[in-house]
mmCIF file of C-alpha atoms in Angstrom:
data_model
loop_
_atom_site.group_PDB
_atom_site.id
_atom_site.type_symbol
_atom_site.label_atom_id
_atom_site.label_comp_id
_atom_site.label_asym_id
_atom_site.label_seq_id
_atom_site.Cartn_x
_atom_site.Cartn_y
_atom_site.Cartn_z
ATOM 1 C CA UNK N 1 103.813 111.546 96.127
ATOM 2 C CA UNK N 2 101.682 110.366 98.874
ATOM 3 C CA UNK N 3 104.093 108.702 102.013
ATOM 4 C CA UNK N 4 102.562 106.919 104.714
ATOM 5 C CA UNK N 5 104.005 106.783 108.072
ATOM 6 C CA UNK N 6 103.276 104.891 111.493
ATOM 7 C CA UNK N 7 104.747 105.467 114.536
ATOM 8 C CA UNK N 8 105.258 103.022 116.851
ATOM 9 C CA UNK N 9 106.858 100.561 115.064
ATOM 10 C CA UNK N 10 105.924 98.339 117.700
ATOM 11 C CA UNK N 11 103.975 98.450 121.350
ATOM 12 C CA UNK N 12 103.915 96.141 124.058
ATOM 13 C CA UNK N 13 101.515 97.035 127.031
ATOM 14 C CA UNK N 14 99.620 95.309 130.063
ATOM 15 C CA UNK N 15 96.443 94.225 129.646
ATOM 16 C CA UNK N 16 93.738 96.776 130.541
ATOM 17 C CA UNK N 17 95.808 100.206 129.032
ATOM 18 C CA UNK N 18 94.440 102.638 126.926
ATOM 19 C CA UNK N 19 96.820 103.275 124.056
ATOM 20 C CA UNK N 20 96.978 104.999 120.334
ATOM 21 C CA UNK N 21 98.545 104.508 117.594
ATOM 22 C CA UNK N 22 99.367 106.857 115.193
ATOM 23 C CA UNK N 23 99.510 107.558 111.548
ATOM 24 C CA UNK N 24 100.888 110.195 109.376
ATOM 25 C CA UNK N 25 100.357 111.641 105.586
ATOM 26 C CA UNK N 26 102.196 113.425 103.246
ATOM 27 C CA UNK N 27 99.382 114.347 101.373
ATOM 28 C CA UNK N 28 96.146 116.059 102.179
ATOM 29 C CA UNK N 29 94.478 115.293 99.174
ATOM 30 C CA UNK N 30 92.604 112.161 100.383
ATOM 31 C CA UNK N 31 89.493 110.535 99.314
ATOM 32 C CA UNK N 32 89.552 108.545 103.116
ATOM 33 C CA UNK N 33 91.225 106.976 105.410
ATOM 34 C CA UNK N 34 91.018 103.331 106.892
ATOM 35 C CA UNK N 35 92.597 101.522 109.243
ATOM 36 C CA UNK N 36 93.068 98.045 109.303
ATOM 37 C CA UNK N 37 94.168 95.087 111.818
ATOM 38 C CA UNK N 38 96.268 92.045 110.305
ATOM 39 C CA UNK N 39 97.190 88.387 112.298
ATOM 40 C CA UNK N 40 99.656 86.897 111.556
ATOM 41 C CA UNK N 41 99.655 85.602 107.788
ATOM 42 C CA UNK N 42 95.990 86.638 106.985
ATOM 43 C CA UNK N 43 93.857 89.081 105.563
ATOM 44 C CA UNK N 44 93.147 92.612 106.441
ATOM 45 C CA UNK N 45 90.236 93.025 108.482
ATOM 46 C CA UNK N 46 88.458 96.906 108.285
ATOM 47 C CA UNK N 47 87.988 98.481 111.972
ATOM 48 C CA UNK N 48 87.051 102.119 110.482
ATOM 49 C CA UNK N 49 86.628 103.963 107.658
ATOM 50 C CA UNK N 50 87.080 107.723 107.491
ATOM 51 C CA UNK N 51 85.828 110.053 104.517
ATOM 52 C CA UNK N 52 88.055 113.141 103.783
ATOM 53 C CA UNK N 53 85.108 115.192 104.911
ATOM 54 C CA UNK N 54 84.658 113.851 108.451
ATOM 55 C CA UNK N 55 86.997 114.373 111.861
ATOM 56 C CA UNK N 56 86.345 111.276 113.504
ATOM 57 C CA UNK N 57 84.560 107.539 113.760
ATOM 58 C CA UNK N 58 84.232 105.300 116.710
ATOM 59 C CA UNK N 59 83.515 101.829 116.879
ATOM 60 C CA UNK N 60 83.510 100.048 120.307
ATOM 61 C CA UNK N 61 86.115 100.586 121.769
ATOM 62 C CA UNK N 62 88.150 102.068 118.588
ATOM 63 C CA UNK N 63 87.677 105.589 118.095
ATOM 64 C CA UNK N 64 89.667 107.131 115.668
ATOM 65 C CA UNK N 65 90.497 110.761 114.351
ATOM 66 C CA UNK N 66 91.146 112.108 111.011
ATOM 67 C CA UNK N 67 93.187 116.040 110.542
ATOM 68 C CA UNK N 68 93.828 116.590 106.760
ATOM 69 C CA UNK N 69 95.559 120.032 107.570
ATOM 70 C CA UNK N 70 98.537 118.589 109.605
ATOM 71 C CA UNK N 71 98.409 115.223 107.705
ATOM 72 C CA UNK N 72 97.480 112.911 111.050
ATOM 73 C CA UNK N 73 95.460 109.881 112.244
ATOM 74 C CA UNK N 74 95.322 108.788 115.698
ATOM 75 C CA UNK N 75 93.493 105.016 116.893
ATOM 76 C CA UNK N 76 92.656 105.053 120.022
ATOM 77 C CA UNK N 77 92.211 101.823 121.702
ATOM 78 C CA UNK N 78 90.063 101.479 125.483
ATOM 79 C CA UNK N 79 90.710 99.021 127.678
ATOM 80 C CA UNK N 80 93.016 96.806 125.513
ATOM 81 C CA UNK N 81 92.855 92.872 125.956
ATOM 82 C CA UNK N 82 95.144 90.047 124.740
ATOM 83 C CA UNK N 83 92.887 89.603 121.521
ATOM 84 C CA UNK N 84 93.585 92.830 120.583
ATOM 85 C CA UNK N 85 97.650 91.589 120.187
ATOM 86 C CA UNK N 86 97.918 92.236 116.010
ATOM 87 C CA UNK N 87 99.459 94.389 113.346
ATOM 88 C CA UNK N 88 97.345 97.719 112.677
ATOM 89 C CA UNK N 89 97.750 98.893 109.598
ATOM 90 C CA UNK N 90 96.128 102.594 108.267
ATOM 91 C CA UNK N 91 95.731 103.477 104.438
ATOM 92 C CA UNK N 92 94.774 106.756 102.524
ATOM 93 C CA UNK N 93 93.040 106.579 99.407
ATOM 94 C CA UNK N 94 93.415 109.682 96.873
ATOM 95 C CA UNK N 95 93.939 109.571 93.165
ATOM 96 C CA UNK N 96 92.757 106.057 92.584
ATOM 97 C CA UNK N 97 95.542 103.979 94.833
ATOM 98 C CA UNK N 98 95.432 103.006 98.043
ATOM 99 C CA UNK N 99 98.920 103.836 100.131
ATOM 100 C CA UNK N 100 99.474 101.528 103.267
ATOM 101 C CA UNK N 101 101.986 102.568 106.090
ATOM 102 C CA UNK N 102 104.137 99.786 107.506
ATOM 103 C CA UNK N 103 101.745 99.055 110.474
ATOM 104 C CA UNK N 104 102.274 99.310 113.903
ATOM 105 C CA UNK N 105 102.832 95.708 115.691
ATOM 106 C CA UNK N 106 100.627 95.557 118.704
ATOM 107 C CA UNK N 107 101.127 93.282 121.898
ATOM 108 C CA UNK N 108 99.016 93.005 124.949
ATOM 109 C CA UNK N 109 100.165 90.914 127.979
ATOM 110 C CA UNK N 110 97.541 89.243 129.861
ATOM 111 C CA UNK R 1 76.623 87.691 102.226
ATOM 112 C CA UNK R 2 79.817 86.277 100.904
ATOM 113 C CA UNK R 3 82.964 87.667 101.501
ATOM 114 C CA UNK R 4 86.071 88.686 99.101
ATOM 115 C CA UNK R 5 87.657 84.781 98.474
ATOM 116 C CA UNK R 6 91.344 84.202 96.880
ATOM 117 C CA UNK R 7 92.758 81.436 95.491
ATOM 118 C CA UNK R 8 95.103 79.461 95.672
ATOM 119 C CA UNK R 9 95.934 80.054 99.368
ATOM 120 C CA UNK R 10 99.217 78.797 98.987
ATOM 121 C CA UNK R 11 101.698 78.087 95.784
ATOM 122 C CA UNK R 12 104.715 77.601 95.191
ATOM 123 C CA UNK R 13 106.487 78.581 91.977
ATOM 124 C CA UNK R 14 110.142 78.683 90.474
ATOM 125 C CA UNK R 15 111.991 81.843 88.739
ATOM 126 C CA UNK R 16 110.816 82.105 85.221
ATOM 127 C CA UNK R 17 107.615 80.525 85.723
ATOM 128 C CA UNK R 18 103.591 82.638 85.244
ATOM 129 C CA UNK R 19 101.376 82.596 88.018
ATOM 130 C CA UNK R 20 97.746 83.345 87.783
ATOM 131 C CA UNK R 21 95.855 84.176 91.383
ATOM 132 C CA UNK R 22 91.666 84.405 91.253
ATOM 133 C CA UNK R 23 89.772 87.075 93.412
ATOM 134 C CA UNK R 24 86.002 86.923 93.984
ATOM 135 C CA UNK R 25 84.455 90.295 94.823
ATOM 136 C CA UNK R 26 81.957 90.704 97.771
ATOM 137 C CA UNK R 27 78.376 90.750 96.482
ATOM 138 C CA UNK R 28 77.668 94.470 95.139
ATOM 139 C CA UNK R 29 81.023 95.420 94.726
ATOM 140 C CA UNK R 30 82.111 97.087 91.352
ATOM 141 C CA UNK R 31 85.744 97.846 91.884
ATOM 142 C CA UNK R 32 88.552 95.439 92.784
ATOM 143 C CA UNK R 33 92.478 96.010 93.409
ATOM 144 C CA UNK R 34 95.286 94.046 94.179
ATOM 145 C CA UNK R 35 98.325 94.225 96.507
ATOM 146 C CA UNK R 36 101.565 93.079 97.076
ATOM 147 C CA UNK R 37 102.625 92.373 100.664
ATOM 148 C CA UNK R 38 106.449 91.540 101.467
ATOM 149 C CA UNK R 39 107.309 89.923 105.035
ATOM 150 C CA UNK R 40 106.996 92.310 107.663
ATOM 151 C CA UNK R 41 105.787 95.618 105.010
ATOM 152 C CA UNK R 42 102.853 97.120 104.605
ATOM 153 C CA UNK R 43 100.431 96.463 101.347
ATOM 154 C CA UNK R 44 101.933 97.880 98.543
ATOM 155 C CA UNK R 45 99.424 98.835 95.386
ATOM 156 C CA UNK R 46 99.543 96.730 92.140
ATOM 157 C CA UNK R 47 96.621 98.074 90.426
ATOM 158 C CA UNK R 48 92.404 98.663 90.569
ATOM 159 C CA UNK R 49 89.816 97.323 88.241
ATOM 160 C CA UNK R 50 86.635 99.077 87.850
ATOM 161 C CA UNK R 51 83.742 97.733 85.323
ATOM 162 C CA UNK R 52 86.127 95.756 83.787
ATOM 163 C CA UNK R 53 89.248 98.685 83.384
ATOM 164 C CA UNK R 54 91.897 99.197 84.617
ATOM 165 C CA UNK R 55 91.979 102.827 86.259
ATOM 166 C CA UNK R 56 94.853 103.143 88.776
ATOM 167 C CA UNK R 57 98.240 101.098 88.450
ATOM 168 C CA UNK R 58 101.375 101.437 91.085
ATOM 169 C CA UNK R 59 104.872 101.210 90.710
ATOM 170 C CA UNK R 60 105.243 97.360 89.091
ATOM 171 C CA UNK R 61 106.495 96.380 86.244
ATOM 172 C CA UNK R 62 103.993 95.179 83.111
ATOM 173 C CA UNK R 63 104.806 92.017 83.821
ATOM 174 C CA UNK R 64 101.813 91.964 86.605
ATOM 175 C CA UNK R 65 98.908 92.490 84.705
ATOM 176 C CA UNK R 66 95.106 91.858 85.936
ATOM 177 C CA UNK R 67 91.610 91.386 84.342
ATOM 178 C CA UNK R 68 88.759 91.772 86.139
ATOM 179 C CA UNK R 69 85.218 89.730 84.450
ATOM 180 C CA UNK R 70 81.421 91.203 84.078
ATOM 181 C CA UNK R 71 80.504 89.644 87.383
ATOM 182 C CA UNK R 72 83.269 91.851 88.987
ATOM 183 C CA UNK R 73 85.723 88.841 90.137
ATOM 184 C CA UNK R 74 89.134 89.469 88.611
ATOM 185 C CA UNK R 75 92.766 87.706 87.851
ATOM 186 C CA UNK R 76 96.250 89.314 88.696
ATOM 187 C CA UNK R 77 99.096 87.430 86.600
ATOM 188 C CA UNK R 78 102.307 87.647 86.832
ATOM 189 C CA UNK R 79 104.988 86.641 84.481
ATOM 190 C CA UNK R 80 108.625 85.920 84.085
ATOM 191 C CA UNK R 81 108.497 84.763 88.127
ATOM 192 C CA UNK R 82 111.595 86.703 90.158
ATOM 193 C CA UNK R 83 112.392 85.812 93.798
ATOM 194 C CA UNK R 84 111.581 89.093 94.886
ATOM 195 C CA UNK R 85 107.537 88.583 93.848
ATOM 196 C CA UNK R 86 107.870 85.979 97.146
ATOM 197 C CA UNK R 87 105.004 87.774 99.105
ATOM 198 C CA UNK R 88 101.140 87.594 100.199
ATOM 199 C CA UNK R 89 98.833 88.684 97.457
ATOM 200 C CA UNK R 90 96.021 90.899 98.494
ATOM 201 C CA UNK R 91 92.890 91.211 97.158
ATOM 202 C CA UNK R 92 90.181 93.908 98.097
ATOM 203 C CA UNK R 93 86.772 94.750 96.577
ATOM 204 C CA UNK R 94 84.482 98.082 97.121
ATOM 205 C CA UNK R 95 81.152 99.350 96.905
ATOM 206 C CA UNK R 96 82.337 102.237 95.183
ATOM 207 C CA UNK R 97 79.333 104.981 94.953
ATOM 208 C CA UNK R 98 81.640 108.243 94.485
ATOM 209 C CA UNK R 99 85.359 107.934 93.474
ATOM 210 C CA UNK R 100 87.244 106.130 95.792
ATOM 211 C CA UNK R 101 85.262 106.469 98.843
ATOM 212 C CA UNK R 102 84.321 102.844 99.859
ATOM 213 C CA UNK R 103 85.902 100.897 102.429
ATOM 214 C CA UNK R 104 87.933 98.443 101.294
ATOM 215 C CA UNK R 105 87.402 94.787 102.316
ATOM 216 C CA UNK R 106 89.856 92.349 101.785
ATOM 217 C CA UNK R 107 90.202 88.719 101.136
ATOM 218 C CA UNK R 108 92.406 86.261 103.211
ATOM 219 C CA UNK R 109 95.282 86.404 100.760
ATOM 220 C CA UNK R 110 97.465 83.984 98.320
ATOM 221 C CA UNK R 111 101.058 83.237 99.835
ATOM 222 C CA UNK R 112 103.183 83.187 96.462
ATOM 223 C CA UNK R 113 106.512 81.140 96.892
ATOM 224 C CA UNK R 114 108.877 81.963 94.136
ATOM 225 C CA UNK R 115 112.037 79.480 93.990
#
């Protein structure tokens, strides 16, 4: 059974840090992994995708890693600004269903 | 290009009662799936549609049961209302071209009230 873990719980940092967030699997039997960033009472907006078969993706200033063999995902955020203050959220798809961790809740102090 | 829409945004229900939420796909998307999101969890998997099946269900009872329509937009219901189905409904459609291997996009959500 596929178990979905994200550590920190929660992160407060200055303005301006670099900082990742992490994500762990049970699993290694994945079709992909995505992580997602949530505000408060909405939908789940896509930042990257990651096929089983690739090790990494960046987007801006998002990069993020992928290592099936010891079950881990790392998001790496540059330069973090106040906007960037949401819940992250990572999922692994495998076996037709989608398994969400609990999200890490992200705030960034201007 | 349109986005995944919900509706209702908001409802509120009491115990006992059905409930019937409304997902429209993104344009090009085949495959569709629901969620359940509690206060302060993560999504948790209902089910997916693709082409109109049902092909992957999680751990909820039968009394959540989904359709989804030829022009891919799809219904979750849920019957026999408890409090504990108080939570934002998720949907998300894909562009599925291999199993399982499209990014998931996700509508805004329907907050469910359950009294």
């Amino acid at each position: 059974k596929q178990e979905v873990t994200q550590i920190p719980a929660a992160l407060s940092v200055p303005e301006g840090e670099n900082l990742v967030l992490n994500c762990s699997f049970t699993d290694s039997a994945i079709y992909n992994l995505q992580w997602f960033r949530q505000d408060p009472g909405k939908g789940l907006t896509s930042l990257l995708l990651i096929q089983s078969s690739q090790r990494e993706q960046t987007s801006g200033r998002l990069n993020a890693s992928l290592d099936k063999s010891s079950g881990r995902s790392t998001l790496y955020i540059a330069a973090s600004q106040p906007g960037d203050s949401a819940t992250y959220l990572c999922s692994i798809t495998g076996g037709f269903k989608t398994i969400f961790g609990a999200g890490t809740r992200l705030f960034v102090k201007a | 290009e349109t986005g995944v829409t919900q509706s209702p945004t908001h409802l509120i229900k009491t115990r006992g009662q059905q409930v019937t939420l409304r997902c429209s796909s993104q344009s090009g998307h085949n495959t569709v799936s629901w969620y359940q999101q509690a206060l302060g969890q993560g999504p948790q998997f209902i089910f997916q549609y693709y082409r109109e099946e049902e092909n992957g269900r999680g751990n909820f009872p039968p009394r959540f049961s989904g359709l989804q329509f030829p022009n891919y937009s799809s219904e979750l219901n849920v019957n026999a209302l408890e409090l504990d189905d108080s939570a934002l409904y998720l949907c998300a459609s894909s562009p599925v071209r291999q199993k399982n291997t499209g990014e998931l996009f996700f509508g805004e959500g329907s907050r469910l009230t359950v009294l």
